Amino acid sequence: MYPGTISASTSSNVVTGINTTFQLNNGGVVNQIMPGDIIRIIDRTNGSTIVDLGTVASVQSNTSLTLTTNAKANVSGAVYVANPDSFGNTGMQFDTETVILHGT
């Protein structure tokens, strides 16, 4: 699960975060969440997917991102993950901050 919580409405394509890090800034802006990622709302008790909220169109800041369509559910203070679209609905969670480099 990612840090913070998110809120969204079915009448809008904007997702607002509280204490979120949609972007990381390490001497330049590096997106933690990327366009094409699927935002999934997660059950706090067991980590299972409750609903796919939508697909990310763009990330504006650490606390604001835009979906390609209006959110698929009304949520407030929701726990979330962002999964690359290519992985489909596998329920897998990815930490996009971790990069494993294999030596040459």
mmCIF file of N, CA, C and O in Angstrom:
data_model
loop_
_atom_site.group_PDB
_atom_site.id
_atom_site.type_symbol
_atom_site.label_atom_id
_atom_site.label_comp_id
_atom_site.label_asym_id
_atom_site.label_seq_id
_atom_site.Cartn_x
_atom_site.Cartn_y
_atom_site.Cartn_z
ATOM 1 N N MET A 1 0.836 -1.172 0.000
ATOM 2 C CA MET A 1 0.000 0.000 0.000
ATOM 3 C C MET A 1 0.881 1.234 0.000
ATOM 4 O O MET A 1 1.973 1.220 0.556
ATOM 5 N N TYR A 2 0.397 2.255 -0.613
ATOM 6 C CA TYR A 2 1.140 3.502 -0.701
ATOM 7 C C TYR A 2 0.839 4.383 0.504
ATOM 8 O O TYR A 2 -0.186 4.210 1.159
ATOM 9 N N PRO A 3 1.698 5.367 0.773
ATOM 10 C CA PRO A 3 1.463 6.242 1.925
ATOM 11 C C PRO A 3 0.246 7.145 1.707
ATOM 12 O O PRO A 3 -0.056 7.544 0.586
ATOM 13 N N GLY A 4 -0.423 7.473 2.811
ATOM 14 C CA GLY A 4 -1.549 8.388 2.777
ATOM 15 C C GLY A 4 -2.838 7.717 2.348
ATOM 16 O O GLY A 4 -2.919 6.492 2.210
ATOM 17 N N THR A 5 -3.849 8.539 2.151
ATOM 18 C CA THR A 5 -5.156 8.069 1.713
ATOM 19 C C THR A 5 -5.657 8.960 0.586
ATOM 20 O O THR A 5 -5.148 10.062 0.383
ATOM 21 N N ILE A 6 -6.664 8.466 -0.150
ATOM 22 C CA ILE A 6 -7.189 9.234 -1.271
ATOM 23 C C ILE A 6 -8.698 9.386 -1.175
ATOM 24 O O ILE A 6 -9.382 8.608 -0.509
ATOM 25 N N SER A 7 -9.184 10.412 -1.864
ATOM 26 C CA SER A 7 -10.612 10.669 -1.998
ATOM 27 C C SER A 7 -10.915 10.911 -3.463
ATOM 28 O O SER A 7 -10.101 11.490 -4.192
ATOM 29 N N ALA A 8 -12.097 10.456 -3.906
ATOM 30 C CA ALA A 8 -12.522 10.646 -5.295
ATOM 31 C C ALA A 8 -14.036 10.566 -5.359
ATOM 32 O O ALA A 8 -14.685 10.035 -4.457
ATOM 33 N N SER A 9 -14.582 11.084 -6.455
ATOM 34 C CA SER A 9 -16.028 11.098 -6.663
ATOM 35 C C SER A 9 -16.353 10.601 -8.066
ATOM 36 O O SER A 9 -15.600 10.863 -9.010
ATOM 37 N N THR A 10 -17.473 9.925 -8.205
ATOM 38 C CA THR A 10 -17.894 9.445 -9.520
ATOM 39 C C THR A 10 -18.281 10.579 -10.461
ATOM 40 O O THR A 10 -18.451 10.356 -11.644
ATOM 41 N N SER A 11 -18.377 11.793 -9.938
ATOM 42 C CA SER A 11 -18.711 12.945 -10.781
ATOM 43 C C SER A 11 -17.471 13.697 -11.264
ATOM 44 O O SER A 11 -17.578 14.753 -11.882
ATOM 45 N N SER A 12 -16.275 13.143 -10.998
ATOM 46 C CA SER A 12 -15.025 13.829 -11.356
ATOM 47 C C SER A 12 -13.939 12.813 -11.707
ATOM 48 O O SER A 12 -13.980 11.663 -11.271
ATOM 49 N N ASN A 13 -12.947 13.269 -12.471
ATOM 50 C CA ASN A 13 -11.796 12.422 -12.782
ATOM 51 C C ASN A 13 -10.572 12.798 -11.946
ATOM 52 O O ASN A 13 -9.485 12.304 -12.185
ATOM 53 N N VAL A 14 -10.747 13.645 -10.938
ATOM 54 C CA VAL A 14 -9.649 14.085 -10.079
ATOM 55 C C VAL A 14 -9.611 13.239 -8.811
ATOM 56 O O VAL A 14 -10.637 13.007 -8.179
ATOM 57 N N VAL A 15 -8.407 12.774 -8.467
ATOM 58 C CA VAL A 15 -8.179 12.043 -7.217
ATOM 59 C C VAL A 15 -7.309 12.939 -6.340
ATOM 60 O O VAL A 15 -6.269 13.429 -6.781
ATOM 61 N N THR A 16 -7.753 13.145 -5.111
ATOM 62 C CA THR A 16 -7.033 13.992 -4.167
ATOM 63 C C THR A 16 -6.448 13.134 -3.058
ATOM 64 O O THR A 16 -7.134 12.266 -2.513
ATOM 65 N N GLY A 17 -5.189 13.382 -2.733
ATOM 66 C CA GLY A 17 -4.516 12.616 -1.697
ATOM 67 C C GLY A 17 -4.249 13.430 -0.452
ATOM 68 O O GLY A 17 -4.139 14.655 -0.500
ATOM 69 N N ILE A 18 -4.173 12.737 0.673
ATOM 70 C CA ILE A 18 -3.755 13.337 1.941
ATOM 71 C C ILE A 18 -2.546 12.543 2.417
ATOM 72 O O ILE A 18 -2.610 11.314 2.530
ATOM 73 N N ASN A 19 -1.433 13.251 2.647
ATOM 74 C CA ASN A 19 -0.160 12.618 3.031
ATOM 75 C C ASN A 19 0.306 11.598 1.996
ATOM 76 O O ASN A 19 0.921 10.589 2.335
ATOM 77 N N THR A 20 0.008 11.855 0.726
ATOM 78 C CA THR A 20 0.402 10.969 -0.367
ATOM 79 C C THR A 20 1.684 11.455 -1.020
ATOM 80 O O THR A 20 2.087 12.602 -0.850
ATOM 81 N N THR A 21 2.316 10.569 -1.766
ATOM 82 C CA THR A 21 3.523 10.910 -2.531
ATOM 83 C C THR A 21 3.341 10.395 -3.956
ATOM 84 O O THR A 21 4.026 9.478 -4.379
ATOM 85 N N PHE A 22 2.374 10.996 -4.664
ATOM 86 C CA PHE A 22 2.149 10.593 -6.058
ATOM 87 C C PHE A 22 3.396 10.850 -6.893
ATOM 88 O O PHE A 22 3.659 10.161 -7.860
ATOM 89 N N GLN A 23 4.164 11.887 -6.505
ATOM 90 C CA GLN A 23 5.438 12.177 -7.157
ATOM 91 C C GLN A 23 6.513 12.180 -6.085
ATOM 92 O O GLN A 23 6.273 12.580 -4.954
ATOM 93 N N LEU A 24 7.687 11.738 -6.444
ATOM 94 C CA LEU A 24 8.829 11.832 -5.544
ATOM 95 C C LEU A 24 9.773 12.874 -6.105
ATOM 96 O O LEU A 24 9.926 12.988 -7.315
ATOM 97 N N ASN A 25 10.416 13.633 -5.254
ATOM 98 C CA ASN A 25 11.343 14.655 -5.725
ATOM 99 C C ASN A 25 12.733 14.351 -5.186
ATOM 100 O O ASN A 25 13.019 14.566 -4.020
ATOM 101 N N ASN A 26 13.566 13.822 -6.054
ATOM 102 C CA ASN A 26 14.952 13.512 -5.709
ATOM 103 C C ASN A 26 15.864 14.303 -6.632
ATOM 104 O O ASN A 26 16.486 13.756 -7.518
ATOM 105 N N GLY A 27 15.883 15.620 -6.448
ATOM 106 C CA GLY A 27 16.676 16.476 -7.313
ATOM 107 C C GLY A 27 15.985 16.734 -8.643
ATOM 108 O O GLY A 27 16.530 17.348 -9.541
ATOM 109 N N GLY A 28 14.792 16.290 -8.794
ATOM 110 C CA GLY A 28 13.974 16.451 -9.987
ATOM 111 C C GLY A 28 12.710 15.639 -9.769
ATOM 112 O O GLY A 28 12.654 14.779 -8.909
ATOM 113 N N VAL A 29 11.692 15.931 -10.511
ATOM 114 C CA VAL A 29 10.428 15.230 -10.304
ATOM 115 C C VAL A 29 10.485 13.848 -10.940
ATOM 116 O O VAL A 29 10.800 13.701 -12.109
ATOM 117 N N VAL A 30 10.221 12.836 -10.161
ATOM 118 C CA VAL A 30 10.144 11.454 -10.627
ATOM 119 C C VAL A 30 8.787 10.929 -10.187
ATOM 120 O O VAL A 30 8.470 10.937 -9.003
ATOM 121 N N ASN A 31 7.979 10.502 -11.113
ATOM 122 C CA ASN A 31 6.652 10.024 -10.755
ATOM 123 C C ASN A 31 6.716 8.668 -10.075
ATOM 124 O O ASN A 31 7.336 7.741 -10.575
ATOM 125 N N GLN A 32 6.054 8.563 -8.927
ATOM 126 C CA GLN A 32 5.876 7.280 -8.266
ATOM 127 C C GLN A 32 4.700 6.571 -8.926
ATOM 128 O O GLN A 32 4.723 5.378 -9.133
ATOM 129 N N ILE A 33 3.678 7.330 -9.249
ATOM 130 C CA ILE A 33 2.522 6.807 -9.967
ATOM 131 C C ILE A 33 2.603 7.345 -11.383
ATOM 132 O O ILE A 33 2.838 8.533 -11.589
ATOM 133 N N MET A 34 2.423 6.479 -12.358
ATOM 134 C CA MET A 34 2.625 6.843 -13.757
ATOM 135 C C MET A 34 1.312 6.785 -14.540
ATOM 136 O O MET A 34 0.424 6.007 -14.194
ATOM 137 N N PRO A 35 1.221 7.570 -15.630
ATOM 138 C CA PRO A 35 0.069 7.421 -16.518
ATOM 139 C C PRO A 35 -0.046 5.972 -16.984
ATOM 140 O O PRO A 35 0.956 5.321 -17.271
ATOM 141 N N GLY A 36 -1.270 5.465 -16.985
ATOM 142 C CA GLY A 36 -1.512 4.074 -17.349
ATOM 143 C C GLY A 36 -1.663 3.158 -16.151
ATOM 144 O O GLY A 36 -2.202 2.056 -16.269
ATOM 145 N N ASP A 37 -1.159 3.583 -14.973
ATOM 146 C CA ASP A 37 -1.334 2.782 -13.765
ATOM 147 C C ASP A 37 -2.808 2.725 -13.381
ATOM 148 O O ASP A 37 -3.553 3.680 -13.596
ATOM 149 N N ILE A 38 -3.224 1.624 -12.794
ATOM 150 C CA ILE A 38 -4.587 1.474 -12.289
ATOM 151 C C ILE A 38 -4.565 1.756 -10.791
ATOM 152 O O ILE A 38 -3.786 1.154 -10.053
ATOM 153 N N ILE A 39 -5.425 2.679 -10.358
ATOM 154 C CA ILE A 39 -5.556 2.965 -8.930
ATOM 155 C C ILE A 39 -6.578 1.992 -8.356
ATOM 156 O O ILE A 39 -7.715 1.920 -8.824
ATOM 157 N N ARG A 40 -6.140 1.238 -7.361
ATOM 158 C CA ARG A 40 -7.014 0.242 -6.731
ATOM 159 C C ARG A 40 -7.247 0.624 -5.274
ATOM 160 O O ARG A 40 -6.298 0.927 -4.552
ATOM 161 N N ILE A 41 -8.499 0.553 -4.855
ATOM 162 C CA ILE A 41 -8.849 0.776 -3.460
ATOM 163 C C ILE A 41 -8.710 -0.558 -2.741
ATOM 164 O O ILE A 41 -9.207 -1.579 -3.204
ATOM 165 N N ILE A 42 -8.026 -0.527 -1.599
ATOM 166 C CA ILE A 42 -7.638 -1.736 -0.892
ATOM 167 C C ILE A 42 -8.351 -1.833 0.453
ATOM 168 O O ILE A 42 -8.480 -0.841 1.169
ATOM 169 N N ASP A 43 -8.783 -3.027 0.807
ATOM 170 C CA ASP A 43 -9.375 -3.302 2.114
ATOM 171 C C ASP A 43 -8.278 -3.202 3.163
ATOM 172 O O ASP A 43 -7.253 -3.891 3.060
ATOM 173 N N ARG A 44 -8.477 -2.370 4.176
ATOM 174 C CA ARG A 44 -7.462 -2.155 5.218
ATOM 175 C C ARG A 44 -7.164 -3.419 6.021
ATOM 176 O O ARG A 44 -6.070 -3.577 6.542
ATOM 177 N N THR A 45 -8.123 -4.308 6.141
ATOM 178 C CA THR A 45 -7.942 -5.468 7.015
ATOM 179 C C THR A 45 -7.179 -6.609 6.369
ATOM 180 O O THR A 45 -6.391 -7.275 7.028
ATOM 181 N N ASN A 46 -7.400 -6.849 5.060
ATOM 182 C CA ASN A 46 -6.743 -8.012 4.447
ATOM 183 C C ASN A 46 -5.981 -7.703 3.163
ATOM 184 O O ASN A 46 -5.411 -8.592 2.552
ATOM 185 N N GLY A 47 -5.978 -6.447 2.717
ATOM 186 C CA GLY A 47 -5.199 -6.062 1.547
ATOM 187 C C GLY A 47 -5.808 -6.434 0.213
ATOM 188 O O GLY A 47 -5.191 -6.243 -0.825
ATOM 189 N N SER A 48 -7.037 -6.961 0.220
ATOM 190 C CA SER A 48 -7.660 -7.339 -1.053
ATOM 191 C C SER A 48 -8.218 -6.110 -1.768
ATOM 192 O O SER A 48 -8.516 -5.090 -1.150
ATOM 193 N N THR A 49 -8.342 -6.225 -3.096
ATOM 194 C CA THR A 49 -8.874 -5.126 -3.897
ATOM 195 C C THR A 49 -10.371 -5.014 -3.690
ATOM 196 O O THR A 49 -11.103 -5.994 -3.836
ATOM 197 N N ILE A 50 -10.831 -3.808 -3.358
ATOM 198 C CA ILE A 50 -12.259 -3.541 -3.229
ATOM 199 C C ILE A 50 -12.822 -3.098 -4.578
ATOM 200 O O ILE A 50 -13.843 -3.596 -5.029
ATOM 201 N N VAL A 51 -12.115 -2.159 -5.226
ATOM 202 C CA VAL A 51 -12.566 -1.657 -6.525
ATOM 203 C C VAL A 51 -11.379 -1.049 -7.266
ATOM 204 O O VAL A 51 -10.479 -0.491 -6.657
ATOM 205 N N ASP A 52 -11.377 -1.197 -8.596
ATOM 206 C CA ASP A 52 -10.436 -0.455 -9.433
ATOM 207 C C ASP A 52 -11.055 0.917 -9.646
ATOM 208 O O ASP A 52 -12.101 1.038 -10.292
ATOM 209 N N LEU A 53 -10.435 1.946 -9.092
ATOM 210 C CA LEU A 53 -10.980 3.299 -9.153
ATOM 211 C C LEU A 53 -10.893 3.880 -10.552
ATOM 212 O O LEU A 53 -11.779 4.587 -10.998
ATOM 213 N N GLY A 54 -9.813 3.579 -11.267
ATOM 214 C CA GLY A 54 -9.638 4.078 -12.621
ATOM 215 C C GLY A 54 -8.185 4.046 -13.043
ATOM 216 O O GLY A 54 -7.301 3.674 -12.269
ATOM 217 N N THR A 55 -7.946 4.473 -14.279
ATOM 218 C CA THR A 55 -6.607 4.487 -14.867
ATOM 219 C C THR A 55 -6.068 5.903 -14.841
ATOM 220 O O THR A 55 -6.761 6.858 -15.209
ATOM 221 N N VAL A 56 -4.813 6.060 -14.445
ATOM 222 C CA VAL A 56 -4.188 7.373 -14.324
ATOM 223 C C VAL A 56 -3.917 7.970 -15.702
ATOM 224 O O VAL A 56 -3.296 7.320 -16.556
ATOM 225 N N ALA A 57 -4.388 9.191 -15.909
ATOM 226 C CA ALA A 57 -4.084 9.948 -17.129
ATOM 227 C C ALA A 57 -2.832 10.790 -16.919
ATOM 228 O O ALA A 57 -1.942 10.822 -17.772
ATOM 229 N N SER A 58 -2.749 11.476 -15.763
ATOM 230 C CA SER A 58 -1.594 12.320 -15.468
ATOM 231 C C SER A 58 -1.502 12.564 -13.971
ATOM 232 O O SER A 58 -2.476 12.418 -13.239
ATOM 233 N N VAL A 59 -0.302 12.933 -13.534
ATOM 234 C CA VAL A 59 -0.044 13.238 -12.131
ATOM 235 C C VAL A 59 0.357 14.708 -12.050
ATOM 236 O O VAL A 59 1.314 15.125 -12.698
ATOM 237 N N GLN A 60 -0.381 15.486 -11.265
ATOM 238 C CA GLN A 60 -0.111 16.914 -11.150
ATOM 239 C C GLN A 60 0.831 17.246 -9.986
ATOM 240 O O GLN A 60 1.614 18.180 -10.082
ATOM 241 N N SER A 61 0.725 16.497 -8.892
ATOM 242 C CA SER A 61 1.533 16.794 -7.705
ATOM 243 C C SER A 61 1.511 15.584 -6.778
ATOM 244 O O SER A 61 0.933 14.554 -7.115
ATOM 245 N N ASN A 62 2.100 15.730 -5.614
ATOM 246 C CA ASN A 62 2.079 14.658 -4.621
ATOM 247 C C ASN A 62 0.682 14.360 -4.110
ATOM 248 O O ASN A 62 0.432 13.294 -3.550
ATOM 249 N N THR A 63 -0.245 15.307 -4.277
ATOM 250 C CA THR A 63 -1.588 15.142 -3.715
ATOM 251 C C THR A 63 -2.703 15.263 -4.746
ATOM 252 O O THR A 63 -3.873 15.321 -4.383
ATOM 253 N N SER A 64 -2.368 15.277 -6.027
ATOM 254 C CA SER A 64 -3.407 15.393 -7.049
ATOM 255 C C SER A 64 -3.016 14.627 -8.310
ATOM 256 O O SER A 64 -1.909 14.775 -8.812
ATOM 257 N N LEU A 65 -3.966 13.813 -8.787
ATOM 258 C CA LEU A 65 -3.780 13.138 -10.069
ATOM 259 C C LEU A 65 -5.107 13.096 -10.796
ATOM 260 O O LEU A 65 -6.166 13.301 -10.205
ATOM 261 N N THR A 66 -5.034 12.848 -12.095
ATOM 262 C CA THR A 66 -6.226 12.817 -12.943
ATOM 263 C C THR A 66 -6.366 11.441 -13.564
ATOM 264 O O THR A 66 -5.384 10.862 -14.038
ATOM 265 N N LEU A 67 -7.594 10.932 -13.563
ATOM 266 C CA LEU A 67 -7.903 9.649 -14.194
ATOM 267 C C LEU A 67 -8.344 9.872 -15.634
ATOM 268 O O LEU A 67 -8.739 10.980 -16.014
ATOM 269 N N THR A 68 -8.322 8.835 -16.444
ATOM 270 C CA THR A 68 -8.749 8.938 -17.839
ATOM 271 C C THR A 68 -10.259 9.125 -17.958
ATOM 272 O O THR A 68 -10.749 9.640 -18.965
ATOM 273 N N THR A 69 -11.010 8.677 -16.943
ATOM 274 C CA THR A 69 -12.467 8.841 -16.879
ATOM 275 C C THR A 69 -12.827 9.215 -15.443
ATOM 276 O O THR A 69 -11.959 9.202 -14.565
ATOM 277 N N ASN A 70 -14.080 9.530 -15.203
ATOM 278 C CA ASN A 70 -14.506 9.774 -13.826
ATOM 279 C C ASN A 70 -14.242 8.532 -12.979
ATOM 280 O O ASN A 70 -14.252 7.406 -13.479
ATOM 281 N N ALA A 71 -14.014 8.749 -11.689
ATOM 282 C CA ALA A 71 -13.763 7.646 -10.759
ATOM 283 C C ALA A 71 -14.934 6.667 -10.780
ATOM 284 O O ALA A 71 -16.089 7.065 -10.940
ATOM 285 N N LYS A 72 -14.629 5.398 -10.605
ATOM 286 C CA LYS A 72 -15.662 4.354 -10.649
ATOM 287 C C LYS A 72 -16.375 4.171 -9.317
ATOM 288 O O LYS A 72 -17.299 3.369 -9.221
ATOM 289 N N ALA A 73 -15.939 4.900 -8.276
ATOM 290 C CA ALA A 73 -16.571 4.803 -6.965
ATOM 291 C C ALA A 73 -16.348 6.101 -6.203
ATOM 292 O O ALA A 73 -15.386 6.825 -6.469
ATOM 293 N N ASN A 74 -17.234 6.388 -5.283
ATOM 294 C CA ASN A 74 -17.042 7.487 -4.348
ATOM 295 C C ASN A 74 -16.246 6.950 -3.170
ATOM 296 O O ASN A 74 -16.664 5.970 -2.538
ATOM 297 N N VAL A 75 -15.095 7.546 -2.895
ATOM 298 C CA VAL A 75 -14.258 7.101 -1.782
ATOM 299 C C VAL A 75 -13.736 8.307 -1.014
ATOM 300 O O VAL A 75 -13.547 9.380 -1.581
ATOM 301 N N SER A 76 -13.514 8.103 0.265
ATOM 302 C CA SER A 76 -12.956 9.147 1.117
ATOM 303 C C SER A 76 -12.061 8.483 2.152
ATOM 304 O O SER A 76 -12.472 7.523 2.808
ATOM 305 N N GLY A 77 -10.831 8.967 2.280
ATOM 306 C CA GLY A 77 -9.893 8.372 3.225
ATOM 307 C C GLY A 77 -9.547 6.934 2.901
ATOM 308 O O GLY A 77 -9.314 6.122 3.791
ATOM 309 N N ALA A 78 -9.502 6.606 1.616
ATOM 310 C CA ALA A 78 -9.295 5.225 1.174
ATOM 311 C C ALA A 78 -7.816 4.874 1.058
ATOM 312 O O ALA A 78 -6.994 5.681 0.647
ATOM 313 N N VAL A 79 -7.496 3.628 1.398
ATOM 314 C CA VAL A 79 -6.159 3.062 1.212
ATOM 315 C C VAL A 79 -6.073 2.573 -0.232
ATOM 316 O O VAL A 79 -7.042 2.045 -0.778
ATOM 317 N N TYR A 80 -4.906 2.733 -0.861
ATOM 318 C CA TYR A 80 -4.809 2.459 -2.296
ATOM 319 C C TYR A 80 -3.453 1.870 -2.681
ATOM 320 O O TYR A 80 -2.494 1.942 -1.923
ATOM 321 N N VAL A 81 -3.419 1.307 -3.874
ATOM 322 C CA VAL A 81 -2.182 0.942 -4.562
ATOM 323 C C VAL A 81 -2.327 1.385 -6.005
ATOM 324 O O VAL A 81 -3.435 1.658 -6.479
ATOM 325 N N ALA A 82 -1.220 1.452 -6.706
ATOM 326 C CA ALA A 82 -1.233 1.757 -8.136
ATOM 327 C C ALA A 82 -0.501 0.633 -8.848
ATOM 328 O O ALA A 82 0.666 0.388 -8.579
ATOM 329 N N ASN A 83 -1.197 -0.070 -9.712
ATOM 330 C CA ASN A 83 -0.619 -1.201 -10.426
ATOM 331 C C ASN A 83 -0.520 -0.874 -11.910
ATOM 332 O O ASN A 83 -1.466 -0.341 -12.479
ATOM 333 N N PRO A 84 0.577 -1.227 -12.535
ATOM 334 C CA PRO A 84 0.675 -1.040 -13.988
ATOM 335 C C PRO A 84 -0.450 -1.771 -14.707
ATOM 336 O O PRO A 84 -0.790 -2.898 -14.346
ATOM 337 N N ASP A 85 -1.047 -1.122 -15.689
ATOM 338 C CA ASP A 85 -2.167 -1.677 -16.453
ATOM 339 C C ASP A 85 -1.813 -3.024 -17.070
ATOM 340 O O ASP A 85 -2.650 -3.906 -17.173
ATOM 341 N N SER A 86 -0.565 -3.216 -17.452
ATOM 342 C CA SER A 86 -0.170 -4.452 -18.129
ATOM 343 C C SER A 86 -0.325 -5.687 -17.254
ATOM 344 O O SER A 86 -0.355 -6.804 -17.746
ATOM 345 N N PHE A 87 -0.440 -5.499 -15.924
ATOM 346 C CA PHE A 87 -0.592 -6.635 -15.032
ATOM 347 C C PHE A 87 -2.046 -7.020 -14.816
ATOM 348 O O PHE A 87 -2.334 -7.991 -14.152
ATOM 349 N N GLY A 88 -2.978 -6.232 -15.369
ATOM 350 C CA GLY A 88 -4.395 -6.563 -15.266
ATOM 351 C C GLY A 88 -4.871 -6.613 -13.831
ATOM 352 O O GLY A 88 -4.295 -5.988 -12.960
ATOM 353 N N ASN A 89 -5.905 -7.372 -13.576
ATOM 354 C CA ASN A 89 -6.502 -7.440 -12.250
ATOM 355 C C ASN A 89 -5.955 -8.640 -11.486
ATOM 356 O O ASN A 89 -6.683 -9.544 -11.118
ATOM 357 N N THR A 90 -4.660 -8.638 -11.236
ATOM 358 C CA THR A 90 -4.031 -9.775 -10.571
ATOM 359 C C THR A 90 -4.072 -9.654 -9.060
ATOM 360 O O THR A 90 -3.826 -10.619 -8.365
ATOM 361 N N GLY A 91 -4.347 -8.444 -8.569
ATOM 362 C CA GLY A 91 -4.302 -8.226 -7.130
ATOM 363 C C GLY A 91 -2.892 -8.050 -6.617
ATOM 364 O O GLY A 91 -2.660 -7.880 -5.433
ATOM 365 N N MET A 92 -1.905 -8.076 -7.515
ATOM 366 C CA MET A 92 -0.517 -7.882 -7.105
ATOM 367 C C MET A 92 -0.301 -6.425 -6.749
ATOM 368 O O MET A 92 -0.913 -5.538 -7.309
ATOM 369 N N GLN A 93 0.583 -6.177 -5.786
ATOM 370 C CA GLN A 93 0.907 -4.823 -5.397
ATOM 371 C C GLN A 93 2.378 -4.574 -5.694
ATOM 372 O O GLN A 93 3.212 -5.441 -5.477
ATOM 373 N N PHE A 94 2.670 -3.393 -6.180
ATOM 374 C CA PHE A 94 4.028 -3.067 -6.576
ATOM 375 C C PHE A 94 4.508 -1.832 -5.848
ATOM 376 O O PHE A 94 3.777 -0.873 -5.702
ATOM 377 N N ASP A 95 5.729 -1.850 -5.400
ATOM 378 C CA ASP A 95 6.370 -0.691 -4.803
ATOM 379 C C ASP A 95 7.262 -0.102 -5.873
ATOM 380 O O ASP A 95 8.338 -0.590 -6.147
ATOM 381 N N THR A 96 6.786 0.979 -6.501
ATOM 382 C CA THR A 96 7.511 1.541 -7.641
ATOM 383 C C THR A 96 8.730 2.361 -7.186
ATOM 384 O O THR A 96 9.451 2.879 -8.005
ATOM 385 N N GLU A 97 8.946 2.470 -5.868
ATOM 386 C CA GLU A 97 10.123 3.166 -5.374
ATOM 387 C C GLU A 97 11.341 2.246 -5.373
ATOM 388 O O GLU A 97 12.464 2.690 -5.340
ATOM 389 N N THR A 98 11.134 0.957 -5.383
ATOM 390 C CA THR A 98 12.224 -0.005 -5.292
ATOM 391 C C THR A 98 12.718 -0.375 -6.692
ATOM 392 O O THR A 98 11.957 -0.781 -7.538
ATOM 393 N N VAL A 99 13.986 -0.198 -6.908
ATOM 394 C CA VAL A 99 14.592 -0.562 -8.181
ATOM 395 C C VAL A 99 15.709 -1.545 -7.892
ATOM 396 O O VAL A 99 16.573 -1.297 -7.075
ATOM 397 N N ILE A 100 15.653 -2.686 -8.535
ATOM 398 C CA ILE A 100 16.696 -3.692 -8.356
ATOM 399 C C ILE A 100 17.596 -3.650 -9.583
ATOM 400 O O ILE A 100 17.145 -3.834 -10.713
ATOM 401 N N LEU A 101 18.863 -3.407 -9.366
ATOM 402 C CA LEU A 101 19.837 -3.356 -10.447
ATOM 403 C C LEU A 101 20.674 -4.606 -10.429
ATOM 404 O O LEU A 101 21.219 -4.980 -9.373
ATOM 405 N N HIS A 102 20.775 -5.262 -11.548
ATOM 406 C CA HIS A 102 21.630 -6.436 -11.651
ATOM 407 C C HIS A 102 22.978 -6.003 -12.198
ATOM 408 O O HIS A 102 23.053 -5.316 -13.206
ATOM 409 N N GLY A 103 24.037 -6.386 -11.509
ATOM 410 C CA GLY A 103 25.399 -5.975 -11.880
ATOM 411 C C GLY A 103 25.806 -6.476 -13.247
ATOM 412 O O GLY A 103 25.265 -7.431 -13.776
ATOM 413 N N THR A 104 26.779 -5.789 -13.803
ATOM 414 C CA THR A 104 27.283 -6.187 -15.118
ATOM 415 C C THR A 104 28.546 -7.001 -14.965
ATOM 416 O O THR A 104 29.235 -6.958 -13.989
#
